[in-house]
CSV table of C-alpha atoms in Angstrom, one decimal:
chain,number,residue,atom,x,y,z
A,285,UNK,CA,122.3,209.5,129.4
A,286,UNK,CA,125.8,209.0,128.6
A,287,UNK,CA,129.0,208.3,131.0
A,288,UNK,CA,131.6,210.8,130.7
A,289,UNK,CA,134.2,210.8,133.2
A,290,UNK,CA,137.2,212.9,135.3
A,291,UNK,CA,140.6,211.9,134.5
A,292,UNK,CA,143.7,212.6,137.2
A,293,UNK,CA,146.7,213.8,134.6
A,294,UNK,CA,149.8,215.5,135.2
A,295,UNK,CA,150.4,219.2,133.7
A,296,UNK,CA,153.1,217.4,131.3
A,297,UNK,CA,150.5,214.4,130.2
A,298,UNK,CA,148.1,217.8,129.4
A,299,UNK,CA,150.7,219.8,127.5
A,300,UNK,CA,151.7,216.6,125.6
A,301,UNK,CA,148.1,215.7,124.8
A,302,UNK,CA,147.5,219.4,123.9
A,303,UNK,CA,150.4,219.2,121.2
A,304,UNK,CA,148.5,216.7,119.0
A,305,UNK,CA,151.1,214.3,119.8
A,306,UNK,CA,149.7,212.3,122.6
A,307,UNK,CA,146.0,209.9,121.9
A,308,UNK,CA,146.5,207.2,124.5
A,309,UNK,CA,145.3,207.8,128.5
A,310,UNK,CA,147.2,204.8,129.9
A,311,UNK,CA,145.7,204.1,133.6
A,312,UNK,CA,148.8,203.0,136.0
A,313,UNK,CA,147.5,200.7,137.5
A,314,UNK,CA,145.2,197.7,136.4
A,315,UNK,CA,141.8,198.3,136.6
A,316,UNK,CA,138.4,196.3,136.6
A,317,UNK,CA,136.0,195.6,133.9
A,318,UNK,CA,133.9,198.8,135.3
A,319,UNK,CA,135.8,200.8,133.0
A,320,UNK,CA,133.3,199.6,130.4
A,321,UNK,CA,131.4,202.2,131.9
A,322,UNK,CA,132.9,204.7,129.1
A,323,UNK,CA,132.1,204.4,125.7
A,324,UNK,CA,133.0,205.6,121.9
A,325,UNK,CA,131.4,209.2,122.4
A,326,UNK,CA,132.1,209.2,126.3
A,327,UNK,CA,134.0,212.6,127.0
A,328,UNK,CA,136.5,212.6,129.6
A,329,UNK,CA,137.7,215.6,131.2
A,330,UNK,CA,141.2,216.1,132.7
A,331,UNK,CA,142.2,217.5,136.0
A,332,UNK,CA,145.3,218.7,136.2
A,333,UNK,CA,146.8,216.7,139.6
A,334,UNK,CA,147.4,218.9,143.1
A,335,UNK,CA,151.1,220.2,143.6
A,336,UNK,CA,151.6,222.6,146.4
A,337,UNK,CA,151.4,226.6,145.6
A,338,UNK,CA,149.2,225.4,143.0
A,339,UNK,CA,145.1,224.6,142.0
A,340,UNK,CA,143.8,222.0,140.3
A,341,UNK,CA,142.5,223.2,137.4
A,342,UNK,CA,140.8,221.2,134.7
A,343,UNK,CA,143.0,221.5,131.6
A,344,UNK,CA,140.6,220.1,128.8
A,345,UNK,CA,138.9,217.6,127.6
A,346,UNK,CA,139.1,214.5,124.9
A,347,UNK,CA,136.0,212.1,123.1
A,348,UNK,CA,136.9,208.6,123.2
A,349,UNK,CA,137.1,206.6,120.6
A,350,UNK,CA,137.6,203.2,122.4
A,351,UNK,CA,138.1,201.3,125.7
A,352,UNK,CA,140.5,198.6,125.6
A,353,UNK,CA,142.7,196.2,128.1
A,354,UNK,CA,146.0,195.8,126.4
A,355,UNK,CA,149.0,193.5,126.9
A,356,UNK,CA,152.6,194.0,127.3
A,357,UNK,CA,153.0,194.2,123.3
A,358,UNK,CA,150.4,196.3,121.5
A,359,UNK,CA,151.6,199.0,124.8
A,360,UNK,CA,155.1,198.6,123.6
A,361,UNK,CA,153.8,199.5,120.4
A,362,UNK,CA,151.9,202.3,121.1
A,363,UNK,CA,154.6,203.8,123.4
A,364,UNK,CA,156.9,203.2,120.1
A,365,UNK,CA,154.6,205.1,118.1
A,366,UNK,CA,154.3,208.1,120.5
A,367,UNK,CA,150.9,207.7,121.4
A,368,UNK,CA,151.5,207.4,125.3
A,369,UNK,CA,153.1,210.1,127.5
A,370,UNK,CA,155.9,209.1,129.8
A,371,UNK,CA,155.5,205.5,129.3
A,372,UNK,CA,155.2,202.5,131.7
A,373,UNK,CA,157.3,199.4,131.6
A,374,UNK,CA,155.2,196.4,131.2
A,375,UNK,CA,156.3,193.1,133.1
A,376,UNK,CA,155.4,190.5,130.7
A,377,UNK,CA,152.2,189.4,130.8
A,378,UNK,CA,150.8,192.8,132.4
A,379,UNK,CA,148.0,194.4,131.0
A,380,UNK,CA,146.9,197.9,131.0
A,381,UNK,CA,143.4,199.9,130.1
A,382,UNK,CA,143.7,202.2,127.7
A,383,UNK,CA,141.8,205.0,126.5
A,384,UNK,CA,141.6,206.1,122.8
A,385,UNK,CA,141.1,209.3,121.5
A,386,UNK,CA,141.6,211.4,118.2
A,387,UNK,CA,141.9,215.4,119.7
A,388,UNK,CA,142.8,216.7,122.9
A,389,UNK,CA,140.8,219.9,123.6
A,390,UNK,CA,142.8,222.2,125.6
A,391,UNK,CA,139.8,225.0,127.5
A,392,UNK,CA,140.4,228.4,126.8
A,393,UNK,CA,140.4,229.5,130.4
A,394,UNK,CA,141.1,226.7,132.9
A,395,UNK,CA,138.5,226.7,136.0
A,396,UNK,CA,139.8,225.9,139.1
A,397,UNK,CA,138.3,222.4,140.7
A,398,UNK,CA,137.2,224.7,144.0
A,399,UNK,CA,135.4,227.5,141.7
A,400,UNK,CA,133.1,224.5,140.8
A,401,UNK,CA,130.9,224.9,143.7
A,402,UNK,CA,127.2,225.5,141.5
A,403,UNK,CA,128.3,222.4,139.0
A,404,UNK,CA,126.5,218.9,140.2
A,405,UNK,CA,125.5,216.1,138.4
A,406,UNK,CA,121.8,215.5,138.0
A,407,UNK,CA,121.3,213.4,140.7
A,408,UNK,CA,124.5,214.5,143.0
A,409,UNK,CA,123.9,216.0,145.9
A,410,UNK,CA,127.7,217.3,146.7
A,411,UNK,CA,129.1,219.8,143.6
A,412,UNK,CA,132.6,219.0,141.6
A,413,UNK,CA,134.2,221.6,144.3
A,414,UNK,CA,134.3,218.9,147.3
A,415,UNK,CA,134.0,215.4,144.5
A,416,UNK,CA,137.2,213.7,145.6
A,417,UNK,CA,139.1,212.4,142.4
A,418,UNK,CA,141.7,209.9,142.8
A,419,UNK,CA,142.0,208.7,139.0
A,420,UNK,CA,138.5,208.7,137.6
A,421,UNK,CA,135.4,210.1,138.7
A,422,UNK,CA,131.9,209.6,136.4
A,423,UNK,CA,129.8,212.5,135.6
A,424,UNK,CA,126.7,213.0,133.6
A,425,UNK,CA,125.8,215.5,130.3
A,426,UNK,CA,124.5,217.8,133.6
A,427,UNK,CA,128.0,218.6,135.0
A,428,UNK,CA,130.1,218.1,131.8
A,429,UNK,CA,128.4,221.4,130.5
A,430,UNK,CA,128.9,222.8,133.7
A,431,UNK,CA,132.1,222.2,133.2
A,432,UNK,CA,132.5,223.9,129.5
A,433,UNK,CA,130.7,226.6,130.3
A,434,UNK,CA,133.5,227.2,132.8
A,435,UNK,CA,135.8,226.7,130.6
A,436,UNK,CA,134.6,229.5,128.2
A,437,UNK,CA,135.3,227.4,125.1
A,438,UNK,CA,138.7,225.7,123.6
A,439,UNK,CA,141.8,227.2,122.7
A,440,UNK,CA,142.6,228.0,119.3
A,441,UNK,CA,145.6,226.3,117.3
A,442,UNK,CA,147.0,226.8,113.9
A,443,UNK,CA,147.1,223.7,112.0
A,444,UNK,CA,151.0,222.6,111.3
A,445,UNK,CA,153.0,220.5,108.8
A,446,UNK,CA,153.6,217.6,111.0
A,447,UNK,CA,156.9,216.8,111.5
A,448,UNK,CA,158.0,214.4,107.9
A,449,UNK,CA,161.3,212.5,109.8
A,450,UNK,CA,162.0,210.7,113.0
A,451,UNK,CA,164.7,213.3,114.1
A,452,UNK,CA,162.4,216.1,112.6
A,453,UNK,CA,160.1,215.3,115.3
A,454,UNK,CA,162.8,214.9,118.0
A,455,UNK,CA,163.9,217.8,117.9
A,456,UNK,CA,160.2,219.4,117.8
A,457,UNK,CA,159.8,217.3,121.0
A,458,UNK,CA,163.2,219.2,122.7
A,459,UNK,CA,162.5,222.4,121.4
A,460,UNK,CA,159.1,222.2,123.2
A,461,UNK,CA,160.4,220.9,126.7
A,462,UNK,CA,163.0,223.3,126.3
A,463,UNK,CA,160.6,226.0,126.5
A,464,UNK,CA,158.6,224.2,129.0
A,465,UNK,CA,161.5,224.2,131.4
A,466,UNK,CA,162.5,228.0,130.6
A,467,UNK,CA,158.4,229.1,131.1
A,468,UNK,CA,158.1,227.3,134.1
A,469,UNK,CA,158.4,227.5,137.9
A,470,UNK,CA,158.2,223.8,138.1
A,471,UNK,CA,157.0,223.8,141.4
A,472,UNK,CA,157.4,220.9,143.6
A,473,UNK,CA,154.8,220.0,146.9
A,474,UNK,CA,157.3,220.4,150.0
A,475,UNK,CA,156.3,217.4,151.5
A,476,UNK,CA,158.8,214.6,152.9
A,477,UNK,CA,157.0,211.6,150.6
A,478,UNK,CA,156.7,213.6,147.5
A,479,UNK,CA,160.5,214.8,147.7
A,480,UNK,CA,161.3,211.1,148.0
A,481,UNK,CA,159.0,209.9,145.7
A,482,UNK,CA,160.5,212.4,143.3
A,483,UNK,CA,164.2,210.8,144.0
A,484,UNK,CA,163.1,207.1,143.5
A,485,UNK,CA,161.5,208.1,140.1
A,486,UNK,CA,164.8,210.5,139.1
A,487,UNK,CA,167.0,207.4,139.7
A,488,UNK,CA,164.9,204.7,138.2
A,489,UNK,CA,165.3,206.9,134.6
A,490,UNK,CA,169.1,207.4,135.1
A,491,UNK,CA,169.5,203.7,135.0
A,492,UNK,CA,170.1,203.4,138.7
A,493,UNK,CA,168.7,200.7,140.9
A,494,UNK,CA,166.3,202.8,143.6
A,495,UNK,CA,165.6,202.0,147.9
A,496,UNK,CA,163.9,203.7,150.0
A,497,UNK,CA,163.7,203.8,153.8
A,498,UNK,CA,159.7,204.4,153.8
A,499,UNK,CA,158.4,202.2,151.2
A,500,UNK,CA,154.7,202.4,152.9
A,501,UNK,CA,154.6,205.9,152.8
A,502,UNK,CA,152.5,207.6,149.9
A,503,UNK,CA,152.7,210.4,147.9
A,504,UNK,CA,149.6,211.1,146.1
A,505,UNK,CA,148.3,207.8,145.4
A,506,UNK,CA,151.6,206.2,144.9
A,507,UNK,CA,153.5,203.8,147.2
A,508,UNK,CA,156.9,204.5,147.5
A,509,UNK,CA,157.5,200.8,148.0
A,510,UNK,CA,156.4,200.2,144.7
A,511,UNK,CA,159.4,202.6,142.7
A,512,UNK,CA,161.7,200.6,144.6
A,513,UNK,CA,164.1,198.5,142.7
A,514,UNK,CA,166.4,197.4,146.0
A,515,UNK,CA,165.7,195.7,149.1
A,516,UNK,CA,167.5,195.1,152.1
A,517,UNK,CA,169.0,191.9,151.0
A,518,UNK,CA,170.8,193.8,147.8
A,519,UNK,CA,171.8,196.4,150.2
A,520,UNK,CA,173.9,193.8,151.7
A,521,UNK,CA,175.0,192.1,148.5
A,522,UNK,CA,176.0,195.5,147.5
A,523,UNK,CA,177.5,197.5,150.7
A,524,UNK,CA,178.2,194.5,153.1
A,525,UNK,CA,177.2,194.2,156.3
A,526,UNK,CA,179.0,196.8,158.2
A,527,UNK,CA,177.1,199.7,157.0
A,528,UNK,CA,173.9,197.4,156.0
A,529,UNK,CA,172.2,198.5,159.4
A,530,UNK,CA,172.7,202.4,158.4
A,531,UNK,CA,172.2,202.4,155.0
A,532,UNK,CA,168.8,201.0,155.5
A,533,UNK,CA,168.0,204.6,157.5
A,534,UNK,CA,168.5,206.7,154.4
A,535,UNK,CA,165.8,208.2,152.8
A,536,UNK,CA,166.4,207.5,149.7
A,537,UNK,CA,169.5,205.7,147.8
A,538,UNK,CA,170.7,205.2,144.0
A,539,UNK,CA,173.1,202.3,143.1
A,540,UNK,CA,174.8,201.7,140.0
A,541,UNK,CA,177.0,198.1,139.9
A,542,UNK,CA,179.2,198.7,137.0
A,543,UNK,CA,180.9,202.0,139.1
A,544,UNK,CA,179.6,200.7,142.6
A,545,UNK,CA,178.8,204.3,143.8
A,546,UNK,CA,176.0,204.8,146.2
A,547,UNK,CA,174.3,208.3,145.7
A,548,UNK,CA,172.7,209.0,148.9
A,549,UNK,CA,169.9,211.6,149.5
A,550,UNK,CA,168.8,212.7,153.4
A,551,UNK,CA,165.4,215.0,152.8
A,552,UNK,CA,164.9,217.2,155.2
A,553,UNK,CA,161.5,219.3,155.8
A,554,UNK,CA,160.8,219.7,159.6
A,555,UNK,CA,163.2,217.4,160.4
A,556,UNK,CA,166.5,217.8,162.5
A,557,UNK,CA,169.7,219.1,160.4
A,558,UNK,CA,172.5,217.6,162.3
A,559,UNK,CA,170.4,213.6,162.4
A,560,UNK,CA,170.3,213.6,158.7
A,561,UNK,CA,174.1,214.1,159.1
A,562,UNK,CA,174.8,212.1,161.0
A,563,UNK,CA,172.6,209.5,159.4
A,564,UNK,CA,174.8,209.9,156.1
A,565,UNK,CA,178.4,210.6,158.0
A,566,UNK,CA,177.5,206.7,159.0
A,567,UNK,CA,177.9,205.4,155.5
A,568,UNK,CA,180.8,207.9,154.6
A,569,UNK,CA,183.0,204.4,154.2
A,570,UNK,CA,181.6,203.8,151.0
A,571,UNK,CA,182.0,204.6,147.3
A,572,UNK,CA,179.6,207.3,148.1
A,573,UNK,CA,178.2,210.7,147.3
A,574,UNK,CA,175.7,212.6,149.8
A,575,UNK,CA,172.6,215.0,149.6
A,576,UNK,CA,170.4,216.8,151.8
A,577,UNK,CA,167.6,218.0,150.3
A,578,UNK,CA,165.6,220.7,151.7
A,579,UNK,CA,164.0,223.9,151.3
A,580,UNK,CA,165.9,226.8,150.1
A,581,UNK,CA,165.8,228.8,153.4
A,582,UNK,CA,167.4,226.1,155.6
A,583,UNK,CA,170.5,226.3,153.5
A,584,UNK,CA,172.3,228.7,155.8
A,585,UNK,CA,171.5,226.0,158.7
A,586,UNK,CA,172.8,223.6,156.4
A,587,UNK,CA,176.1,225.0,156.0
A,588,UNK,CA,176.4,225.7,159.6
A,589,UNK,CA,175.8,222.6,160.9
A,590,UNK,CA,177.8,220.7,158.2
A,591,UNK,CA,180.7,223.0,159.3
A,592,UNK,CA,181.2,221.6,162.5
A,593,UNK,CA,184.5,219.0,163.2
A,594,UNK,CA,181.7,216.5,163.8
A,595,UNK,CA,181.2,216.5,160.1
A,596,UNK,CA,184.4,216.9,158.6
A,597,UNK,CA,185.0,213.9,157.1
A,598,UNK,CA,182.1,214.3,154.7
A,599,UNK,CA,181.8,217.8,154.1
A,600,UNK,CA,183.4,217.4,150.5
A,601,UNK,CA,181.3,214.8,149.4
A,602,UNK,CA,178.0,216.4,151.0
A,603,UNK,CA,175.8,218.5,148.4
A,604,UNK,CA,172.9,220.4,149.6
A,605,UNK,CA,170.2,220.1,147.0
A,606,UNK,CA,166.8,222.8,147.5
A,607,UNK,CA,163.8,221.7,146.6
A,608,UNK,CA,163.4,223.9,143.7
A,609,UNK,CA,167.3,222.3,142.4
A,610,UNK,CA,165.3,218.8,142.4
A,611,UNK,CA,162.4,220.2,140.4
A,612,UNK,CA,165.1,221.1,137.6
A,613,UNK,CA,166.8,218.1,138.3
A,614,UNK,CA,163.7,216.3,137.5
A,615,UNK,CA,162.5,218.5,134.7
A,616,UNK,CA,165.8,218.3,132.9
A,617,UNK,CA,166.0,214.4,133.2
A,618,UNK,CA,162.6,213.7,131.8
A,619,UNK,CA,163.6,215.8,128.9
A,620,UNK,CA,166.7,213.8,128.4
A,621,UNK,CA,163.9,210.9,128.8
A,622,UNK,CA,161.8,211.9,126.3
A,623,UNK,CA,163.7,212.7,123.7
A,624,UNK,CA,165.8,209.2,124.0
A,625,UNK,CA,163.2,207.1,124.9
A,626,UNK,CA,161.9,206.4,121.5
A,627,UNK,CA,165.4,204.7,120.7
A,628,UNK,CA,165.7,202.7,123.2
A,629,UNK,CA,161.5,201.7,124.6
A,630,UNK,CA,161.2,198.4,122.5
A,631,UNK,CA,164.1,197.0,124.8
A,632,UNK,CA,162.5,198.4,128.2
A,633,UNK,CA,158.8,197.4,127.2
A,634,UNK,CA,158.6,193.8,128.8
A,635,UNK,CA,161.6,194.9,131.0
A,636,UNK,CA,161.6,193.4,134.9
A,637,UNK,CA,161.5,196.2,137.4
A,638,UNK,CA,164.9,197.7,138.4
């Protein structure tokens, strides 16, 4: 019987692979040689990853045409190419497994992982409803029809001249995120870790080095520890020791030498308005620009609290940033990433971290 598998994907790894344009599944982290488990002719099926307001949903489906562990190089070359959504930089001497494939399947209607609760594999006892899946997950011939017949069949496209230049197909790229971005709700989970998580990766693609207050926190599956490009000791270098001890506090903070500006952000969920304040009226003696970041309806709270004469001498450099502004944010910088990344990868493939 043959080994297909669930695959963990972002919406945006989905809508790329949809588009034609994407035929690499590029695992983040190393993996072991159990990956072998999938084959030419294994079919993987992707689940679209949980953001709050929203289900997971499997999105479609891809055959493989080969499992391979590749180095630093042939992934520079592949990211070059377009193959591989969204990129990873490669230390060198990193490898990475890679799955191959020839057609992204998009289903026609997308079943919801919870509606799945009378799909099983053949020798499963618990259905793909309560199946945990943290970045793959086998399944037999049993629950991969299970699956399609879900689904209700694939979605329909009308075959296109493929795009003849290099900036022909840029600006395809942009004029499909554009549309993304004006379809969308974008919506972001309103949790502390995933707000931050959201920051560290925003700053690491604007060219600023990244730290984080909570480096063993998770959101997801990733450590925030492990987007950050600063430690204590370059806090130092770079702020001195008189604000070392509060700068550390922040939630999350952006540095950029050649200006030496600090952006710092303070999110705030159930926390207490006036201690993430306070927190950035501490480092107020720096080259520095601040941002709370919080949910829409603590705004008013927000303006309140930074009114007071406690606060004066940062109200004009203090930004209040809603959850739903950092979404765009986001969205709007991995356009800008997308569509310059192919002219500048070969010098960031092989890149150290930071």
């Amino acid at each position: 019987m043959a080994r297909h598998a669930i695959l963990l994907a972002d919406r945006e790894w989905c809508e790329a692979a949809s588009s034609g344009r994407v035929r690499v599944y590029d695992f983040i982290k190393p993996r072991k040689q159990g990956i072998r488990a999938l084959t030419r002719g294994s079919v993987c099926v992707v689940l679209t990853k949980a953001r709050a307001g929203q289900p997971q949903v499997f999105y479609g489906e891809f055959t493989v045409t080969e499992v391979r562990e590749v180095d630093a190089g042939e992934y520079g070359r592949l990211a070059r190419e377009g193959l591989i959504h969204s990129p990873q930089a490669l230390k060198p001497g990193e490898k990475r497994w890679v799955l191959f494939f020839d057609e992204f399947r998009e289903y026609a209607t997308k079943p919801r992982k919870d509606e799945l609760a009378d799909v099983r594999t053949s020798t499963g006892r618990k259905p793909i409803s309560v199946r945990v899946v943290t970045g793959l997950s086998y399944i037999d011939d049993q629950a991969l029809e299970g699956i399609r017949r879900k689904a209700g069949g694939f979605v329909r496209r009308e075959l296109q001249q493929p795009p003849t230049t290099f900036m022909e197909e840029l600006e395809e790229r942009i004029s499909r995120l554009e549309k993304l971005l004006e379809a969308s709700e974008l919506p972001l989970p309103l949790t502390h870790e995933c707000a931050e998580l959201t920051l560290l990766r925003m700053g690491r693609q604007l060219g600023f080095k990244v730290y984080t207050a909570d480096p063993s926190k998770i959101c997801g599956n990733v450590r925030l520890g492990d987007l950050a490009s600063m430690s204590r000791a370059d806090l130092k270098e770079h702020a001195g020791p008189k604000v070392l001890e509060s700068l550390t506090w922040i939630d999350v903070v952006w540095y950029r030498e050649k200006e030496d500006v600090f952006y710092v952000f303070e999110v705030v969920t159930d926390g207490d308005m006036d201690k993430a304040l306070l927190r950035l009226s501490e480092v107020g003696g720096l080259n520095v620009r601040m941002f709370i970041v919080s949910d829409e309806s603590r705004r008013k709270e927000y303006e309140k609290v930074i009114s007071k004469p406690t606060f004066s001498t940062i109200r004009n450099s203090c930004t209040f940033l809603s959850m739903k502004d950092l979404a765009k944010m986001f969205d709007r910088t991995e356009l800008w990433k997308r569509s310059v990344e192919p002219l500048r990868l070969p010098y960031l493939v092989g890149e150290k971290s930071g």
